[in-house]
PDB file of C-alpha atoms in Angstrom:
ATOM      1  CA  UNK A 631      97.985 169.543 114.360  1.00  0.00           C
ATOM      2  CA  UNK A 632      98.397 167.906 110.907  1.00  0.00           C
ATOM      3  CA  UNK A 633     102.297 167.314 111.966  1.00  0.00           C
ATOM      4  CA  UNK A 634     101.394 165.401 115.023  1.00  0.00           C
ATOM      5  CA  UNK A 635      98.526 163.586 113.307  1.00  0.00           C
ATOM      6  CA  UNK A 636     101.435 162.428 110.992  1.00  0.00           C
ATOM      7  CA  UNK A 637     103.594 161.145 113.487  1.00  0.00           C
ATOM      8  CA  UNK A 638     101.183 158.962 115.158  1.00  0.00           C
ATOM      9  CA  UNK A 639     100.055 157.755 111.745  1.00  0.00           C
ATOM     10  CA  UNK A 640     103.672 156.741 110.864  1.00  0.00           C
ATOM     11  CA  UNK A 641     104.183 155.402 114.588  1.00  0.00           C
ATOM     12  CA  UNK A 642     101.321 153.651 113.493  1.00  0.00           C
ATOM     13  CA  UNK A 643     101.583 152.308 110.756  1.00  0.00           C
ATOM     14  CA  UNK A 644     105.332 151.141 112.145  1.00  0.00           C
ATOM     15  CA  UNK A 645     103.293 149.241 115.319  1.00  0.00           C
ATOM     16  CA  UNK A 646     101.193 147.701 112.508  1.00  0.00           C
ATOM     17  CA  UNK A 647     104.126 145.874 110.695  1.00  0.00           C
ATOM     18  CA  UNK A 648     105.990 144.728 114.186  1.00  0.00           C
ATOM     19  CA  UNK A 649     102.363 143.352 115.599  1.00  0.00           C
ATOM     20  CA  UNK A 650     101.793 141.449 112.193  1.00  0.00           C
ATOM     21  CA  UNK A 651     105.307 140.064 112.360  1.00  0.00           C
ATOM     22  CA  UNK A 652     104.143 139.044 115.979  1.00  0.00           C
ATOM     23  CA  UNK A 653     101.013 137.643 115.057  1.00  0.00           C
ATOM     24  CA  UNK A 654     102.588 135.512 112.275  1.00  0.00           C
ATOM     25  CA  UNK A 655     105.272 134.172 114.774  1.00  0.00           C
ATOM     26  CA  UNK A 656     102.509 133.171 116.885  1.00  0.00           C
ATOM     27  CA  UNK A 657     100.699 131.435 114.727  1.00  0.00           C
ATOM     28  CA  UNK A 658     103.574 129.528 113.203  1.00  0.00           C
ATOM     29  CA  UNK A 659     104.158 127.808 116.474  1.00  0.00           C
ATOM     30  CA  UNK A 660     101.074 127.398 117.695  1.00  0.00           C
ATOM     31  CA  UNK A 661     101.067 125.732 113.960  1.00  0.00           C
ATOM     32  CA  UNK A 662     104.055 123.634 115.027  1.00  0.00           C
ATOM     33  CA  UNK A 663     102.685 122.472 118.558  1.00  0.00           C
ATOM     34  CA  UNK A 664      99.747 121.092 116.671  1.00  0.00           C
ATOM     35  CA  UNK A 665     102.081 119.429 114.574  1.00  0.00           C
ATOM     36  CA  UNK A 666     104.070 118.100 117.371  1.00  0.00           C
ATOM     37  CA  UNK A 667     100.861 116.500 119.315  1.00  0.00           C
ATOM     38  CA  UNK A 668      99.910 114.641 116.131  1.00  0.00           C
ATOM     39  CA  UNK A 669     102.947 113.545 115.502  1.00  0.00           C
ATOM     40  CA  UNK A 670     102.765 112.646 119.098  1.00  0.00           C
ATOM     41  CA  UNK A 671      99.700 110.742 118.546  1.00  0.00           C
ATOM     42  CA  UNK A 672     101.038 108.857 115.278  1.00  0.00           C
ATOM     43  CA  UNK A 673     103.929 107.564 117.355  1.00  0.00           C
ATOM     44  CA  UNK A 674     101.789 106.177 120.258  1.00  0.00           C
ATOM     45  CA  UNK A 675      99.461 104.547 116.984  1.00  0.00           C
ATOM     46  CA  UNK A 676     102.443 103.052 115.937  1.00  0.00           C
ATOM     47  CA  UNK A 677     103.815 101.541 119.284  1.00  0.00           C
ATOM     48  CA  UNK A 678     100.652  99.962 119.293  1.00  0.00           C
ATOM     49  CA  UNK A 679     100.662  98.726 116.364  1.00  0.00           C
ATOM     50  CA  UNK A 680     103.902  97.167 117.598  1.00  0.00           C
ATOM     51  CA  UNK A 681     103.256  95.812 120.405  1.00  0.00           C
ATOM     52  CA  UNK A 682     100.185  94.230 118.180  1.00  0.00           C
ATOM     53  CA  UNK A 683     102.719  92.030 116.256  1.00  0.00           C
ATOM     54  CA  UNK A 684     101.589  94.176 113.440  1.00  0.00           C
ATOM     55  CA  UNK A 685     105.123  95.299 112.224  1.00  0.00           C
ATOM     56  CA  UNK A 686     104.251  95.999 108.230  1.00  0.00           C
ATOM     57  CA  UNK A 687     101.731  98.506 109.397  1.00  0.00           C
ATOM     58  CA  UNK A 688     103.795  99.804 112.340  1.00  0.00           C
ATOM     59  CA  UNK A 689     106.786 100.623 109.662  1.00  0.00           C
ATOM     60  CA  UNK A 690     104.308 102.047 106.972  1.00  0.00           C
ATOM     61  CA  UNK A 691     103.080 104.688 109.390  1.00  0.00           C
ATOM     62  CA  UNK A 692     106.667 105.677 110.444  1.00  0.00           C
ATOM     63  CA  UNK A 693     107.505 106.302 106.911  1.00  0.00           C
ATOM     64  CA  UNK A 694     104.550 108.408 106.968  1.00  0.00           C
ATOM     65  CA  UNK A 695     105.074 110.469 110.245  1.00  0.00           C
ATOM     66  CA  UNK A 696     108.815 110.979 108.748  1.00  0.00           C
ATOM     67  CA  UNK A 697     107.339 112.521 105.421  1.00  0.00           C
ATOM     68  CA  UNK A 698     104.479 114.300 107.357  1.00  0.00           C
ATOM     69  CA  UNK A 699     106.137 115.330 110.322  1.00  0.00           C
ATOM     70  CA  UNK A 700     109.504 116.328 109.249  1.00  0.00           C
ATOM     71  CA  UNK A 701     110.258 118.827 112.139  1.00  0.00           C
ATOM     72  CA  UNK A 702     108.984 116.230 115.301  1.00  0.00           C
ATOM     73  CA  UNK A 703     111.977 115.538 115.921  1.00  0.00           C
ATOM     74  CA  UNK A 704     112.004 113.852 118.955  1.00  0.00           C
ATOM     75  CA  UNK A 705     109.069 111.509 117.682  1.00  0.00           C
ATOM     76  CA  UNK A 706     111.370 110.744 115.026  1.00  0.00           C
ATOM     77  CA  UNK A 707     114.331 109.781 116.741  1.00  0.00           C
ATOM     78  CA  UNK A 708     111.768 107.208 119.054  1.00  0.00           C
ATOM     79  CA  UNK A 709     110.252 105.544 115.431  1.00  0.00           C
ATOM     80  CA  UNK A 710     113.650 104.977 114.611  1.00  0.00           C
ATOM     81  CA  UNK A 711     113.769 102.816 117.456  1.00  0.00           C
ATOM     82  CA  UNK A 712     110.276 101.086 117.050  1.00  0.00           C
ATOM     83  CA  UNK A 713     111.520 101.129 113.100  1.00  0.00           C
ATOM     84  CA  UNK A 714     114.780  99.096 114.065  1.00  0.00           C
ATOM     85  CA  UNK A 715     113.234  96.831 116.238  1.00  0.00           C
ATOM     86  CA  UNK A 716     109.617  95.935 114.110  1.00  0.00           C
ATOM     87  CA  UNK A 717     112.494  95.324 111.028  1.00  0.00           C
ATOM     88  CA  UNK A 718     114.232  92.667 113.135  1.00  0.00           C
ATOM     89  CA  UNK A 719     111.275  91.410 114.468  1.00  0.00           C
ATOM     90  CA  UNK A 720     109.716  91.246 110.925  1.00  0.00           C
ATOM     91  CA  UNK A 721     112.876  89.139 109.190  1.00  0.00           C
ATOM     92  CA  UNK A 722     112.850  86.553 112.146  1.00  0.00           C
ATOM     93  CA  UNK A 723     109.496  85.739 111.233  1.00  0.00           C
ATOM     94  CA  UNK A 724     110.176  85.461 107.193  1.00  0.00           C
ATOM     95  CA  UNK A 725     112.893  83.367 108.402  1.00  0.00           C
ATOM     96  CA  UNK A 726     110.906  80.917 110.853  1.00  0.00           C
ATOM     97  CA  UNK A 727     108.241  80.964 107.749  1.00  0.00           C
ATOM     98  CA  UNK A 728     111.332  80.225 105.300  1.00  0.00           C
ATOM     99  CA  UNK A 729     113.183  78.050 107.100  1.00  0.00           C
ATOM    100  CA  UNK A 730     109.844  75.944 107.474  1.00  0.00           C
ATOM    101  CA  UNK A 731     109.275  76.161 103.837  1.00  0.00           C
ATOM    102  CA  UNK A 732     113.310  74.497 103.295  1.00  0.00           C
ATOM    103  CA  UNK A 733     112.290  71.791 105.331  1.00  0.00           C
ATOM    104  CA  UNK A 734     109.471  70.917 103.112  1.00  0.00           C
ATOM    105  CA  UNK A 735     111.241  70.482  99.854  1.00  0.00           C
ATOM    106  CA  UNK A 736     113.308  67.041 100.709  1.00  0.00           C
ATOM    107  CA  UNK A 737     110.184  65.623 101.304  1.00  0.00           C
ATOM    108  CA  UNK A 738     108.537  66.368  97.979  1.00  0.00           C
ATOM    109  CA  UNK A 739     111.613  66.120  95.592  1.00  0.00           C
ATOM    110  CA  UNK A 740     111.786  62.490  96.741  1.00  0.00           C
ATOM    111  CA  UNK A 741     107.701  62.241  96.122  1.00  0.00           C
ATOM    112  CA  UNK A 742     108.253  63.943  92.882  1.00  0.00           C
ATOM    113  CA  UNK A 743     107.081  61.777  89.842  1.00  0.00           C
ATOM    114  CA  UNK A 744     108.631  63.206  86.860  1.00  0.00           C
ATOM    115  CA  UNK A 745     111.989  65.141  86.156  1.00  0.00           C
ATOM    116  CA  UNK A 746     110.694  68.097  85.636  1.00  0.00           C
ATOM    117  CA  UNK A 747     109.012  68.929  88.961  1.00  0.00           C
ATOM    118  CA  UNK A 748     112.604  67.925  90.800  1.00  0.00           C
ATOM    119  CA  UNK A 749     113.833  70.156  88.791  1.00  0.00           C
ATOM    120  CA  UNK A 750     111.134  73.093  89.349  1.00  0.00           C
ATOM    121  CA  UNK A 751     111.152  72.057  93.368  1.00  0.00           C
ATOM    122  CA  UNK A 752     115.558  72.483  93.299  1.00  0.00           C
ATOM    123  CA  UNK A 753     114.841  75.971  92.103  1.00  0.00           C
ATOM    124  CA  UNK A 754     112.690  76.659  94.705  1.00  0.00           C
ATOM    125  CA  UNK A 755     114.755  75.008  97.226  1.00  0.00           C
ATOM    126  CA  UNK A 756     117.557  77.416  96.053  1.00  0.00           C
ATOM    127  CA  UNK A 757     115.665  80.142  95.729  1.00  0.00           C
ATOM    128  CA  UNK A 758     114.505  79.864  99.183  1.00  0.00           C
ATOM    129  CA  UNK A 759     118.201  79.150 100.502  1.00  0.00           C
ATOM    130  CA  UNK A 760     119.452  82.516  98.895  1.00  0.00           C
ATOM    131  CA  UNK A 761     115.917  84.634 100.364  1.00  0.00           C
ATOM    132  CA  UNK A 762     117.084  82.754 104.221  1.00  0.00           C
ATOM    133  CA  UNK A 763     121.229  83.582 103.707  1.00  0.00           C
ATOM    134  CA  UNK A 764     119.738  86.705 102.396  1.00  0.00           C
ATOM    135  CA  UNK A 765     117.393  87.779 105.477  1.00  0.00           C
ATOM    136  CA  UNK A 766     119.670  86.206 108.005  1.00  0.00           C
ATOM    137  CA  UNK A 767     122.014  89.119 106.514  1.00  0.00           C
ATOM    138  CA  UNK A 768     119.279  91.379 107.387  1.00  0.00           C
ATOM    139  CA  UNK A 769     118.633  90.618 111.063  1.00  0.00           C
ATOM    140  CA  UNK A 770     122.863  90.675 111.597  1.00  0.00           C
ATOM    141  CA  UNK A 771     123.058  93.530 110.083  1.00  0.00           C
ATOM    142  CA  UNK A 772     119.652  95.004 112.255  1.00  0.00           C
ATOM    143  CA  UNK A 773     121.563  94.034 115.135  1.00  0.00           C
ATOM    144  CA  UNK A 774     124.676  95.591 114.053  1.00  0.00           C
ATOM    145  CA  UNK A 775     122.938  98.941 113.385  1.00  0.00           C
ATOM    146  CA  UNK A 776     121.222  98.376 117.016  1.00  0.00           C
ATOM    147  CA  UNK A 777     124.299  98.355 118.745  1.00  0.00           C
ATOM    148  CA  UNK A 778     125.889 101.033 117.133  1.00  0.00           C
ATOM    149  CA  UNK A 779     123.062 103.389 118.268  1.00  0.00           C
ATOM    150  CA  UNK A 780     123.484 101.783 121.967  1.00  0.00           C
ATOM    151  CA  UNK A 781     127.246 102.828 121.843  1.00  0.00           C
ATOM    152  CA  UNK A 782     126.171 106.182 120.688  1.00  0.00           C
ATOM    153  CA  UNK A 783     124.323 106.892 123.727  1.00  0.00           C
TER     154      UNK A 783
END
């Protein structure tokens, strides 16, 4: 009797490791769906955000679903569109807004009473020439990158 109570006890204790290795597995990717439909949810958040014109936010929260989500992959690979295109879509407008501010300067270094604020408004007109060559740079090189990943597919 004690010889047979041993081998179930052993058979036992063998089940026991192989249904905890189970049960572990399990929860690991029910773990990882959960991961997956936030992720899931992030990504809709930011192509709302988006679509919202709200393109600071929309690139702040993919830079936290890439940290937080490491293993969504597929949400990942669709931020880094919504990332390419809320980058262009942010350096057109900090050109339109820089551009706008060139156009100003003229004016008031002609209205300008004393040397000194010429001089202070040329800086600033050259400092806003290099920040336009600068994010004109940007958006070619946004639409470079863009292209590359069209080829790819």
């Amino acid at each position: 009797f004690k010889s047979t109570h041993c081998g179930y006890f052993s058979y036992f204790c063998g089940m026991k490791k192989y249904v905890f290795i189970m049960l572990v597995l399990f929860i690991a990717v029910a773990c990882n769906q959960s991961q997956c439909n936030k992720a899931a949810q992030m990504l809709e958040d930011i192509d709302t955000y988006y679509k919202e014109g709200d393109y600071k936010r929309a690139l702040d929260s993919i830079s936290v679903l890439r940290v937080k989500y490491p293993s969504a992959i597929e949400e990942r690979k669709k931020a880094l569109v919504i990332w390419q295109k809320a980058s262009l879509k942010q350096a057109e407008q900090e050109i339109v807004k820089t551009d706008s501010a060139l156009q100003n300067i003229p004016n008031r270094i002609a209205s300008a009473e004393t040397l000194l604020q010429k001089n202070r408004l040329g800086l600033t007109r050259d400092s806003l020439r290099a920040r336009y060559d600068a994010m004109c740079s940007v958006v070619r090189m946004i639409k470079i990158r863009m292209k590359q990943e069209i080829c790819k597919e």
